[in-house]
Each structure stands twice: as structure tokens, then as C-alpha cells.
């Protein structure tokens, strides 16, 4: 750039051999692409210049030599760049072009800045963008004289006469009171109504040229950022400081009426102290005059500085009156989503923004339908989703529950709720610094900490006494408290106006949440907008140590005072003891004992937190409830169909201990630190040390599958690999039978087990009847390496899952000995794929393929491959539609096998002759095979005698009959009865006849059970 400018200012004219004059700096006369011309200039120019140098002064020679050096360098660069790609040529040319229009540069940079998603959105894997997920909230125009409506809550019913308005209509020139003056628009709303999102969309639309096209320049500011500036600066310097490309722009000069094309946007005005008194903020109309940022904003709103410019200000309800009415042309209240259709549009824009996979989009569409049905019921969730922030929380939670996989970033439920609070109480539109309120920082307090000490205390009390609702009197008692100072009253007023309606909502069904004995009380009751928020705030209240006893609070204050005094006294004593070694000075060391006593009391408190977590995790009355993740999903989607029986007397608060563990995670503590809620590392260490002891003690007892799943969720939320490994070291069996495993639960199980060392092994992992699919199996594959006995019965694993199971058996790190795949539609193709692992796998000793659609071909394939696996001991192929020939071939192969001792073949269509042949084949022969006897379980009888294995056969049928084809099972049971009756008639012994009748009784009992529970056939 500098060399080009130098050439343009100092042209170098040379004369060629043909007598023509050429400017070597003029690219039009000398195209860079002409190689011959370049060589001609290089060969001819130097001699001519040397002849002219004889008549030049030394200064001219020095200047000319510098020009020649640069010229030669340029010539070499141009010749060397000739073969390069077009991209590099375009890059070189761009460096020599004039800078673009500052307004266009401003549009591009603003678009890039405001398109950046906050960290809370990036946790969803980058699926979302502001353009695709935005839904306009309801905006109501308010009259300046209507003082009562200005502070109404968006959750309250809105009158039909209230006019709605769009952002474009807010700047209608007809609303201006004076010709030539810009408009001042005040947009206000409660926390979570969508102010920041609306500002972001407004800026992006202006950058795209789709709205507010009457303004050539939009200048957005963050009031929190401006509030941190202490140095006086002019308006033009302030704009150029934030937007360098707008430095000294003529639209901001104040000359003429150029400022009419400018729109200033101040977001979050509640975070600035504006004083409109003349004595506090001087009048100024010069945009070049340095003033404090607050004074500049005041003069812009007064229309004393750049009166032609328009100004839009966003603020919360409590700060609306900080701007006098005479300086505001239009008031507009942002009221969020007032109807289910807006809420559904928001949910659709977010939940359907997936990776483009059809299966996921179908699942997302089903979630939207269930969510919309729940909102139409006028449920408590519908009241909460009036606020777009709770719509975000709902979508984030559903995304976490249904679309978590190993490729997505690590997310936790506690992290989602912590991010939710940071977005609403710490997030910024421009130049986010610390995410905390500046005014509250000056007063050594934070708004979030005030929320914890008031609503957190209320939530803790309700969780302790198992209550979800509270009366207005109780609310006044907890929120009002014993306020004394003016500062506490100011905080309380702001809290009531801005924050209270964000967390609490009127109970939609007061009788549902009434305590026992209050059924006749018609008093209005309140609940937390989202039930899980009550448990989160209660957990935060405990973890922050706000529930200290009076003794501990007093001990802490005395300890701090004595500790400070003891340091000074100890220093003096140490000096005197060097010269006067009197033992009396040792008395002063007693001062050090009190801080140590406080440490012991504090440590006991941390131990009580851990004890509370463990006791709440394993409450006996909650042991039969569904797992905590299913409870969270039901709170969002509702319960469709018959509701399950609730075993606990009161409302279960099983998220409460899980949130307590999740809040100790480092990333959540960082976010809480930004909100002014500090959790010290020493506190985390003390709680973790005590928690490990309590958890190991509790899990040593037998736990239901639901409680075990909750424990895995707690360890996952904690995100502490060392604690997880120490706790799992005492677990040898994981039984999650009948747990509805989702992608999230599978990911949690796999993540938790990944914290264990390579030497860790589970004796059994029971995942039967868990609705597992192929995708779930892929997520769980790393966890299977730790297992000896893997039970995958009664799931939805198809032939494609056999590829994964085959690779798992071929993995040398796998030590699976028992593999149970009953009641999975593997089919013949899947079984053939699975059997490919038998030759190389040496650990498997028990293989169960009952009711997997094996068929005759699959049984014959299995018979051929058995000899290649020497370690197999038991084989179950019952209920697989295997005929006589295939069954005989399989039994012959088992008899030739060196280790197989049992084969299950019952519930297959075997003839009486075939059954008898199977028993004969199972008897050892001295001349053939290994001479071992192979137990063949084909029926409850063996000819005219009872089978020794009749009891396990009936037990398996009884356990699985409800999930099998009932007509087929009934048919087989009737065959058993026929065989039993015939065998009984052949017996001479009374004892054997009685034994036959006992078995007949068991078969008839199973038949009656099937007939009683028989359902009508499903119509296709």
C-alpha cells in the first residue's frame, strides 16, 4: 500500500529505445501479464537512466536509486506472481483498492458480531442460528398516562383492546411531536420476556436491509459496558472507540439534518445511572465535547445532542421511570409469548433444527406434538412458557433428554439450569465482561445471591417439608423478611418488580398442590414456574452454605475477628519470645484454637451436606418411583395414557440431591462465580470426601433399578472421574431391568463407566426390557468391555445390531462369558453374522438366542460353527420355529462338542417322534463322540417320564408369556398337558402320578393366567 502510494505521488518516466516515454508505475501502460514487455523494460530502462544520472545531483541520484530498487522489487514480484492462482491475484489486487463505504463495513461487522451465538447456544452442537430460531414476541403499545398498566406482568390476562405493534411501527414518523426531531422509544419488559433476543434480531434485520430501512446508520450500545467507563469522552469518540470504522463519520457531526438517518440503541438501561437533573448532567449539543457516558445518553434523550437522531432504549420494569415521560415518545412493553401458537412456533424452530437426519426430525416432530398437547391443557408449563426464556429452558431440556449422543458436547442438566440463569441475569448483547450487575457489585451484593437468599430459602423449606405450593402470606414472610435498611428496601422493590414473576407463577390447579387438611381453603397459591427450578434453587441454597445454623454463623463471625487479632498478637509474641523466653507467652497460642474449632464446625456442616445428598438419593418412599430423567420428561410433556401409581406420599424431589452434586462441577461454579455466587474449592473437596463415604455405604445395599439409574445420573452430573471410579469400585452388578433407556441414559451409563480403570470388571449388566435399539447399542459399546454377564433380553435389536455384537465378541479387550439375546428380532441373517465371531472368540460360555427368529437355516448354521468354538457350555435356541431335522442336527453337533452340556429346544414345533429322538441322541454312546450326556430341554416330559428340567421350562414360559405370541404359547402348553396326561396314565406308582398332577397343575395355572390377561388381536 505504501509503495503504491509513493509511486502515484512520484511518477518515474523513462525513455525506451523506440523513443516513446513510459511511466514504469502505470499498470495501464505496462500490463503485469505481458512477460515480453516486462523483460523489455528490465533490459532497456537501466542504460537510459544511467545516462541521465550524469546530470543529476547527488540527492537526485539517491532518490532515483531508491526508486529503482523498489521498481526492481515490484517487477520481480509481478513476474513471480504471474503463474500463481487467480485467488492470489485477487488478494493482491484487494490490497490496492480504496476502502469501502464505512456504513457497509459497519453492516458487515455488526452482522458478524450479532450472529455469534452465546456459549449457552453452542452446547447444542451448533444447530441453531438467530435467523432460523427467532419468533417475534408480543409487543404492546402503552400510553404514557396509563400508570397502572405499565407495570403489569406478562403472565396476566391481556385485554382485547390493548393494541399490538411491531418494531417497524414503533418508528412511524407520525408519532413525532415536533418536525425535525427523532423519536425516543422505550422498550421495557420483565426478565425473560425476550428483550435481548429482540435487540439481536433487530440489529441483524437492519444489517440485512429488511427492516428500519429509513435509518442509514444503527449504533448499538450495551449500557452495562457504558456504565463501566469512567473517563469523559465525546459522542464521536465514543462511537469510534466501539466502532473504529465510524471514526469521524459525517452523520455524527451534528451539521445540518444528517443525524435524522441515525438510530442509537441502548440495551439494558437499568445497568446505568442516568440523572436528568440539570445540576447533575450539563446540557451539551456538541458531539465533540468530552462528557461522561451517562451525560451523553441523557442529552441524546433530551434531544439536546443530535436532536434529529432517533433513540431506542430497552430496560426492565423497575427502571422504566428513570427516564421522564416528557423525553419518551412511545412506550412499548414486550410481553413474551401470549398464546400456544407462538410457543409452538418457537419449539418448532428450535427442536427441528437438527442435523438433517430424518429419524431425528420425526422424533422432534413427535416431541412438539406432545408438548403442544400439554400446553393446550392450560398446565403449569403453559403459564411458564409465556416467558420466552422458559421456552428456551424447555427446548434445552428436551434436547438434552432426547438428542444427546457421543458426538455432542458434554452437557448436564445442572449446567443447563445454570446457563439459563446466566443468560437471564448475566448475559449481554455487546461486549459481555463479567456477566454481573455493576450496581450490585458496587454494593458488594449480586441479584442472583439475593434470589438464593430469598427464593432459595423458600424453595429449601418447601423441599424439606415436601410442599410445592405456598400462600401469599407465606411468600410475604419469606421474601419480605425483616428488612431494615434503605438499600435492602431498594433491592426488595427491584426484586419484586423484575424477578419475582420470573420465578413464581399463580398455581393453575391450587387443589392439586394443597397440603393435607387445607382442601377447603380457596386462597390463591403460588408455585415455581418450573418444578425443577424449585429443586435447583434449594440445592444452590444448601451448597452455598446459606442454611447455616445460628451457632455456625456466630462461630464464623467470632472466628474471623479472633483470627485477625491472633495474627497480630502472635507476631508480637514471637518477637518478645526471642529475648524473654517466658512460658506465659504460650497462653497466647490459645487464640489459634478458635479458628481451628470453627474449621471443625464448618467441616461438620460440609459433611451434613454430603449426608443430605446421600439420604435424599436413597429415600425408601421414593424407591418405587420412576427414574429422575423420566420424571423431568413427564413434567414437560405430561403423562399420556394411564398414570402410573405414585408410591411416595408427598411430592418426590429426586432432582434436589442431583442438582447439589451438579453444582459442585467446576464449569457450573465458574458460571455461578459470574453471577456473584461463589463456591470455594475447599468446600467442594470437603463435600466430595464425605459424599464418597456415604454413597459407598448406601450402594452396598440392594437398590431398585430406578435408584441405581438416579445414582448414575448423580455421578454424571458431578463430572468428577476420581469420585466416580471410587464409588463404582464397590459395584459389581448393574441391574437396570425395565428402565426405559434413551440415548441420554445410554450415554450417561457409558460415560460413567469410562471413568473406571481398565482392570475394572462388572460381574453382570442387566439391560433386559429396556427398549434398546441399534443406536443405543453403539453408544453402550465401550461400557460392554467391562462386563462378564451381558443381558440384552426383550429389546428391539435387529440384524444390524449383530454386526456390532460380532465386533464386540472379536474385541480382544472384551471378556463377555454370558450373552443373552432372547426376544430380539435378530432373524436368520443376524444370527449368521453373530456366529461369525465364534471361531476367534474364546471367552463365551453361554449363548441364549431364544425367540430370535433363528429358524431351521439358522440352527443348521449354528450346528456347523459350533466345533470352531471350544469354550461354549450352554446353548438356548428355544422358541425359534426349529423343526425335527434341524434340531437333531444341532443336538448331534452339541454332543460332538467338547464342552456343551445343555441345549434348550422347547416351544419349537417338534413332533413326538422328534422329541423322543432328541432324548435318545442326548444319551452318551461309548463308541461315538466324547461319551458325555447332553441335556436336551424340549418338553416337560421325556417319553412316559417327567423331565428333570420341567421346572425351569415352565418358569421361563411364565416369565415371558406376556411378551410372546399368546396363541402359540397356549398351543404349546396344551401339548404339554396332553403329554402329561398320557405319561400319568402309563405310571403304576401312586407317587409318580401325584408328581405328574403337580406339574399339570402348574401348566393349567399358566394357561389360566394367559386367558385372564388375553388381549384382543391388534388390527393392522
mmCIF file with all atom_site columns, C-alpha atoms in Angstrom, residues 419-546:
data_model
loop_
_atom_site.group_PDB
_atom_site.id
_atom_site.type_symbol
_atom_site.label_atom_id
_atom_site.label_alt_id
_atom_site.label_comp_id
_atom_site.label_asym_id
_atom_site.label_entity_id
_atom_site.label_seq_id
_atom_site.pdbx_PDB_ins_code
_atom_site.Cartn_x
_atom_site.Cartn_y
_atom_site.Cartn_z
_atom_site.occupancy
_atom_site.B_iso_or_equiv
_atom_site.pdbx_formal_charge
_atom_site.auth_seq_id
_atom_site.auth_comp_id
_atom_site.auth_asym_id
_atom_site.auth_atom_id
_atom_site.pdbx_PDB_model_num
ATOM 1   C CA . UNK A 1 419 ? -26.666 -21.397 31.896 1.00 0.00 ? 419 UNK A CA 1
ATOM 2   C CA . UNK A 1 420 ? -30.326 -20.433 31.937 1.00 0.00 ? 420 UNK A CA 1
ATOM 3   C CA . UNK A 1 421 ? -29.752 -18.194 34.946 1.00 0.00 ? 421 UNK A CA 1
ATOM 4   C CA . UNK A 1 422 ? -26.607 -16.709 33.412 1.00 0.00 ? 422 UNK A CA 1
ATOM 5   C CA . UNK A 1 423 ? -28.478 -15.875 30.217 1.00 0.00 ? 423 UNK A CA 1
ATOM 6   C CA . UNK A 1 424 ? -31.151 -14.021 32.139 1.00 0.00 ? 424 UNK A CA 1
ATOM 7   C CA . UNK A 1 425 ? -29.082 -12.429 34.891 1.00 0.00 ? 425 UNK A CA 1
ATOM 8   C CA . UNK A 1 426 ? -25.638 -12.160 33.333 1.00 0.00 ? 426 UNK A CA 1
ATOM 9   C CA . UNK A 1 427 ? -25.880 -12.380 29.546 1.00 0.00 ? 427 UNK A CA 1
ATOM 10  C CA . UNK A 1 428 ? -25.160 -9.280  27.421 1.00 0.00 ? 428 UNK A CA 1
ATOM 11  C CA . UNK A 1 429 ? -25.770 -8.257  23.820 1.00 0.00 ? 429 UNK A CA 1
ATOM 12  C CA . UNK A 1 430 ? -22.484 -6.408  23.259 1.00 0.00 ? 430 UNK A CA 1
ATOM 13  C CA . UNK A 1 431 ? -19.090 -6.861  24.851 1.00 0.00 ? 431 UNK A CA 1
ATOM 14  C CA . UNK A 1 432 ? -20.046 -9.086  27.758 1.00 0.00 ? 432 UNK A CA 1
ATOM 15  C CA . UNK A 1 433 ? -17.470 -8.658  30.508 1.00 0.00 ? 433 UNK A CA 1
ATOM 16  C CA . UNK A 1 434 ? -18.268 -10.381 33.759 1.00 0.00 ? 434 UNK A CA 1
ATOM 17  C CA . UNK A 1 435 ? -21.941 -11.081 33.390 1.00 0.00 ? 435 UNK A CA 1
ATOM 18  C CA . UNK A 1 436 ? -22.874 -9.416  36.696 1.00 0.00 ? 436 UNK A CA 1
ATOM 19  C CA . UNK A 1 437 ? -24.776 -6.300  37.563 1.00 0.00 ? 437 UNK A CA 1
ATOM 20  C CA . UNK A 1 438 ? -22.425 -3.357  38.027 1.00 0.00 ? 438 UNK A CA 1
ATOM 21  C CA . UNK A 1 439 ? -24.585 -1.508  40.518 1.00 0.00 ? 439 UNK A CA 1
ATOM 22  C CA . UNK A 1 440 ? -24.970 -4.591  42.673 1.00 0.00 ? 440 UNK A CA 1
ATOM 23  C CA . UNK A 1 441 ? -21.247 -5.238  42.536 1.00 0.00 ? 441 UNK A CA 1
ATOM 24  C CA . UNK A 1 442 ? -20.622 -1.786  43.924 1.00 0.00 ? 442 UNK A CA 1
ATOM 25  C CA . UNK A 1 443 ? -22.834 -2.655  46.866 1.00 0.00 ? 443 UNK A CA 1
ATOM 26  C CA . UNK A 1 444 ? -20.963 -5.950  47.382 1.00 0.00 ? 444 UNK A CA 1
ATOM 27  C CA . UNK A 1 445 ? -24.078 -7.925  46.529 1.00 0.00 ? 445 UNK A CA 1
ATOM 28  C CA . UNK A 1 446 ? -25.479 -9.637  43.465 1.00 0.00 ? 446 UNK A CA 1
ATOM 29  C CA . UNK A 1 447 ? -29.006 -10.082 42.282 1.00 0.00 ? 447 UNK A CA 1
ATOM 30  C CA . UNK A 1 448 ? -28.589 -13.838 41.972 1.00 0.00 ? 448 UNK A CA 1
ATOM 31  C CA . UNK A 1 449 ? -27.288 -14.097 45.520 1.00 0.00 ? 449 UNK A CA 1
ATOM 32  C CA . UNK A 1 450 ? -30.336 -12.132 46.672 1.00 0.00 ? 450 UNK A CA 1
ATOM 33  C CA . UNK A 1 451 ? -32.521 -14.637 44.776 1.00 0.00 ? 451 UNK A CA 1
ATOM 34  C CA . UNK A 1 452 ? -30.804 -17.517 46.559 1.00 0.00 ? 452 UNK A CA 1
ATOM 35  C CA . UNK A 1 453 ? -31.215 -15.952 49.999 1.00 0.00 ? 453 UNK A CA 1
ATOM 36  C CA . UNK A 1 454 ? -34.924 -15.308 49.467 1.00 0.00 ? 454 UNK A CA 1
ATOM 37  C CA . UNK A 1 455 ? -36.439 -17.689 46.936 1.00 0.00 ? 455 UNK A CA 1
ATOM 38  C CA . UNK A 1 456 ? -33.750 -20.268 47.604 1.00 0.00 ? 456 UNK A CA 1
ATOM 39  C CA . UNK A 1 457 ? -34.655 -20.254 51.269 1.00 0.00 ? 457 UNK A CA 1
ATOM 40  C CA . UNK A 1 458 ? -38.336 -20.621 50.356 1.00 0.00 ? 458 UNK A CA 1
ATOM 41  C CA . UNK A 1 459 ? -37.530 -23.494 47.976 1.00 0.00 ? 459 UNK A CA 1
ATOM 42  C CA . UNK A 1 460 ? -35.424 -25.227 50.623 1.00 0.00 ? 460 UNK A CA 1
ATOM 43  C CA . UNK A 1 461 ? -38.246 -25.014 53.141 1.00 0.00 ? 461 UNK A CA 1
ATOM 44  C CA . UNK A 1 462 ? -40.749 -26.438 50.646 1.00 0.00 ? 462 UNK A CA 1
ATOM 45  C CA . UNK A 1 463 ? -38.425 -29.284 49.665 1.00 0.00 ? 463 UNK A CA 1
ATOM 46  C CA . UNK A 1 464 ? -37.760 -30.081 53.305 1.00 0.00 ? 464 UNK A CA 1
ATOM 47  C CA . UNK A 1 465 ? -41.482 -30.366 54.079 1.00 0.00 ? 465 UNK A CA 1
ATOM 48  C CA . UNK A 1 466 ? -42.398 -31.854 50.683 1.00 0.00 ? 466 UNK A CA 1
ATOM 49  C CA . UNK A 1 467 ? -44.557 -28.958 49.501 1.00 0.00 ? 467 UNK A CA 1
ATOM 50  C CA . UNK A 1 468 ? -44.823 -27.465 46.025 1.00 0.00 ? 468 UNK A CA 1
ATOM 51  C CA . UNK A 1 469 ? -47.151 -24.528 46.637 1.00 0.00 ? 469 UNK A CA 1
ATOM 52  C CA . UNK A 1 470 ? -47.330 -21.730 49.166 1.00 0.00 ? 470 UNK A CA 1
ATOM 53  C CA . UNK A 1 471 ? -49.788 -18.989 50.025 1.00 0.00 ? 471 UNK A CA 1
ATOM 54  C CA . UNK A 1 472 ? -49.315 -15.270 49.501 1.00 0.00 ? 472 UNK A CA 1
ATOM 55  C CA . UNK A 1 473 ? -48.848 -14.832 53.242 1.00 0.00 ? 473 UNK A CA 1
ATOM 56  C CA . UNK A 1 474 ? -46.050 -17.380 53.293 1.00 0.00 ? 474 UNK A CA 1
ATOM 57  C CA . UNK A 1 475 ? -44.497 -15.722 50.270 1.00 0.00 ? 475 UNK A CA 1
ATOM 58  C CA . UNK A 1 476 ? -44.545 -12.352 52.012 1.00 0.00 ? 476 UNK A CA 1
ATOM 59  C CA . UNK A 1 477 ? -42.926 -13.886 55.062 1.00 0.00 ? 477 UNK A CA 1
ATOM 60  C CA . UNK A 1 478 ? -40.039 -15.415 53.118 1.00 0.00 ? 478 UNK A CA 1
ATOM 61  C CA . UNK A 1 479 ? -39.495 -12.619 50.596 1.00 0.00 ? 479 UNK A CA 1
ATOM 62  C CA . UNK A 1 480 ? -40.142 -9.586  52.799 1.00 0.00 ? 480 UNK A CA 1
ATOM 63  C CA . UNK A 1 481 ? -38.418 -10.833 55.888 1.00 0.00 ? 481 UNK A CA 1
ATOM 64  C CA . UNK A 1 482 ? -37.094 -8.311  58.366 1.00 0.00 ? 482 UNK A CA 1
ATOM 65  C CA . UNK A 1 483 ? -35.905 -5.585  56.015 1.00 0.00 ? 483 UNK A CA 1
ATOM 66  C CA . UNK A 1 484 ? -34.439 -2.580  57.771 1.00 0.00 ? 484 UNK A CA 1
ATOM 67  C CA . UNK A 1 485 ? -32.026 -0.548  55.630 1.00 0.00 ? 485 UNK A CA 1
ATOM 68  C CA . UNK A 1 486 ? -32.884 1.620   52.638 1.00 0.00 ? 486 UNK A CA 1
ATOM 69  C CA . UNK A 1 487 ? -30.579 -0.446  50.455 1.00 0.00 ? 487 UNK A CA 1
ATOM 70  C CA . UNK A 1 488 ? -32.433 -3.638  51.372 1.00 0.00 ? 488 UNK A CA 1
ATOM 71  C CA . UNK A 1 489 ? -35.741 -1.937  50.592 1.00 0.00 ? 489 UNK A CA 1
ATOM 72  C CA . UNK A 1 490 ? -34.406 -0.780  47.219 1.00 0.00 ? 490 UNK A CA 1
ATOM 73  C CA . UNK A 1 491 ? -33.225 -4.272  46.357 1.00 0.00 ? 491 UNK A CA 1
ATOM 74  C CA . UNK A 1 492 ? -36.514 -5.765  47.511 1.00 0.00 ? 492 UNK A CA 1
ATOM 75  C CA . UNK A 1 493 ? -38.535 -3.340  45.371 1.00 0.00 ? 493 UNK A CA 1
ATOM 76  C CA . UNK A 1 494 ? -36.467 -4.083  42.291 1.00 0.00 ? 494 UNK A CA 1
ATOM 77  C CA . UNK A 1 495 ? -36.659 -7.797  43.059 1.00 0.00 ? 495 UNK A CA 1
ATOM 78  C CA . UNK A 1 496 ? -40.445 -7.772  43.365 1.00 0.00 ? 496 UNK A CA 1
ATOM 79  C CA . UNK A 1 497 ? -40.886 -5.809  40.140 1.00 0.00 ? 497 UNK A CA 1
ATOM 80  C CA . UNK A 1 498 ? -38.403 -7.578  37.900 1.00 0.00 ? 498 UNK A CA 1
ATOM 81  C CA . UNK A 1 499 ? -37.600 -11.009 39.261 1.00 0.00 ? 499 UNK A CA 1
ATOM 82  C CA . UNK A 1 500 ? -40.458 -12.378 41.350 1.00 0.00 ? 500 UNK A CA 1
ATOM 83  C CA . UNK A 1 501 ? -42.774 -13.109 38.426 1.00 0.00 ? 501 UNK A CA 1
ATOM 84  C CA . UNK A 1 502 ? -39.871 -14.714 36.609 1.00 0.00 ? 502 UNK A CA 1
ATOM 85  C CA . UNK A 1 503 ? -39.506 -17.498 39.166 1.00 0.00 ? 503 UNK A CA 1
ATOM 86  C CA . UNK A 1 504 ? -43.043 -17.776 40.552 1.00 0.00 ? 504 UNK A CA 1
ATOM 87  C CA . UNK A 1 505 ? -46.460 -18.140 38.967 1.00 0.00 ? 505 UNK A CA 1
ATOM 88  C CA . UNK A 1 506 ? -50.008 -18.496 40.257 1.00 0.00 ? 506 UNK A CA 1
ATOM 89  C CA . UNK A 1 507 ? -50.907 -22.140 40.708 1.00 0.00 ? 507 UNK A CA 1
ATOM 90  C CA . UNK A 1 508 ? -53.115 -23.299 37.826 1.00 0.00 ? 508 UNK A CA 1
ATOM 91  C CA . UNK A 1 509 ? -54.646 -26.067 39.952 1.00 0.00 ? 509 UNK A CA 1
ATOM 92  C CA . UNK A 1 510 ? -54.451 -24.971 43.578 1.00 0.00 ? 510 UNK A CA 1
ATOM 93  C CA . UNK A 1 511 ? -56.188 -28.050 44.968 1.00 0.00 ? 511 UNK A CA 1
ATOM 94  C CA . UNK A 1 512 ? -53.621 -30.344 43.376 1.00 0.00 ? 512 UNK A CA 1
ATOM 95  C CA . UNK A 1 513 ? -50.764 -28.833 45.374 1.00 0.00 ? 513 UNK A CA 1
ATOM 96  C CA . UNK A 1 514 ? -52.554 -28.117 48.637 1.00 0.00 ? 514 UNK A CA 1
ATOM 97  C CA . UNK A 1 515 ? -51.105 -29.632 51.813 1.00 0.00 ? 515 UNK A CA 1
ATOM 98  C CA . UNK A 1 516 ? -53.220 -32.178 53.625 1.00 0.00 ? 516 UNK A CA 1
ATOM 99  C CA . UNK A 1 517 ? -56.014 -30.604 55.629 1.00 0.00 ? 517 UNK A CA 1
ATOM 100 C CA . UNK A 1 518 ? -56.230 -27.408 53.532 1.00 0.00 ? 518 UNK A CA 1
ATOM 101 C CA . UNK A 1 519 ? -58.615 -28.645 50.893 1.00 0.00 ? 519 UNK A CA 1
ATOM 102 C CA . UNK A 1 520 ? -61.335 -26.136 51.786 1.00 0.00 ? 520 UNK A CA 1
ATOM 103 C CA . UNK A 1 521 ? -59.047 -23.122 51.588 1.00 0.00 ? 521 UNK A CA 1
ATOM 104 C CA . UNK A 1 522 ? -59.666 -21.112 48.386 1.00 0.00 ? 522 UNK A CA 1
ATOM 105 C CA . UNK A 1 523 ? -56.738 -18.759 48.929 1.00 0.00 ? 523 UNK A CA 1
ATOM 106 C CA . UNK A 1 524 ? -54.587 -18.084 45.875 1.00 0.00 ? 524 UNK A CA 1
ATOM 107 C CA . UNK A 1 525 ? -51.447 -20.170 45.950 1.00 0.00 ? 525 UNK A CA 1
ATOM 108 C CA . UNK A 1 526 ? -48.177 -19.846 44.089 1.00 0.00 ? 526 UNK A CA 1
ATOM 109 C CA . UNK A 1 527 ? -45.683 -22.343 42.709 1.00 0.00 ? 527 UNK A CA 1
ATOM 110 C CA . UNK A 1 528 ? -42.346 -22.137 40.972 1.00 0.00 ? 528 UNK A CA 1
ATOM 111 C CA . UNK A 1 529 ? -42.843 -21.642 37.238 1.00 0.00 ? 529 UNK A CA 1
ATOM 112 C CA . UNK A 1 530 ? -40.910 -24.860 36.544 1.00 0.00 ? 530 UNK A CA 1
ATOM 113 C CA . UNK A 1 531 ? -40.906 -27.521 39.312 1.00 0.00 ? 531 UNK A CA 1
ATOM 114 C CA . UNK A 1 532 ? -37.251 -28.368 38.725 1.00 0.00 ? 532 UNK A CA 1
ATOM 115 C CA . UNK A 1 533 ? -36.304 -24.733 39.410 1.00 0.00 ? 533 UNK A CA 1
ATOM 116 C CA . UNK A 1 534 ? -37.535 -25.146 42.978 1.00 0.00 ? 534 UNK A CA 1
ATOM 117 C CA . UNK A 1 535 ? -35.174 -28.061 43.491 1.00 0.00 ? 535 UNK A CA 1
ATOM 118 C CA . UNK A 1 536 ? -32.310 -26.218 41.782 1.00 0.00 ? 536 UNK A CA 1
ATOM 119 C CA . UNK A 1 537 ? -32.639 -23.133 43.987 1.00 0.00 ? 537 UNK A CA 1
ATOM 120 C CA . UNK A 1 538 ? -32.968 -25.295 47.104 1.00 0.00 ? 538 UNK A CA 1
ATOM 121 C CA . UNK A 1 539 ? -29.784 -27.160 46.145 1.00 0.00 ? 539 UNK A CA 1
ATOM 122 C CA . UNK A 1 540 ? -27.969 -23.886 45.446 1.00 0.00 ? 540 UNK A CA 1
ATOM 123 C CA . UNK A 1 541 ? -29.111 -22.522 48.805 1.00 0.00 ? 541 UNK A CA 1
ATOM 124 C CA . UNK A 1 542 ? -27.601 -25.536 50.578 1.00 0.00 ? 542 UNK A CA 1
ATOM 125 C CA . UNK A 1 543 ? -24.362 -25.747 48.592 1.00 0.00 ? 543 UNK A CA 1
ATOM 126 C CA . UNK A 1 544 ? -23.649 -22.050 49.082 1.00 0.00 ? 544 UNK A CA 1
ATOM 127 C CA . UNK A 1 545 ? -23.896 -22.651 52.812 1.00 0.00 ? 545 UNK A CA 1
ATOM 128 C CA . UNK A 1 546 ? -26.831 -20.307 53.355 1.00 0.00 ? 546 UNK A CA 1
#
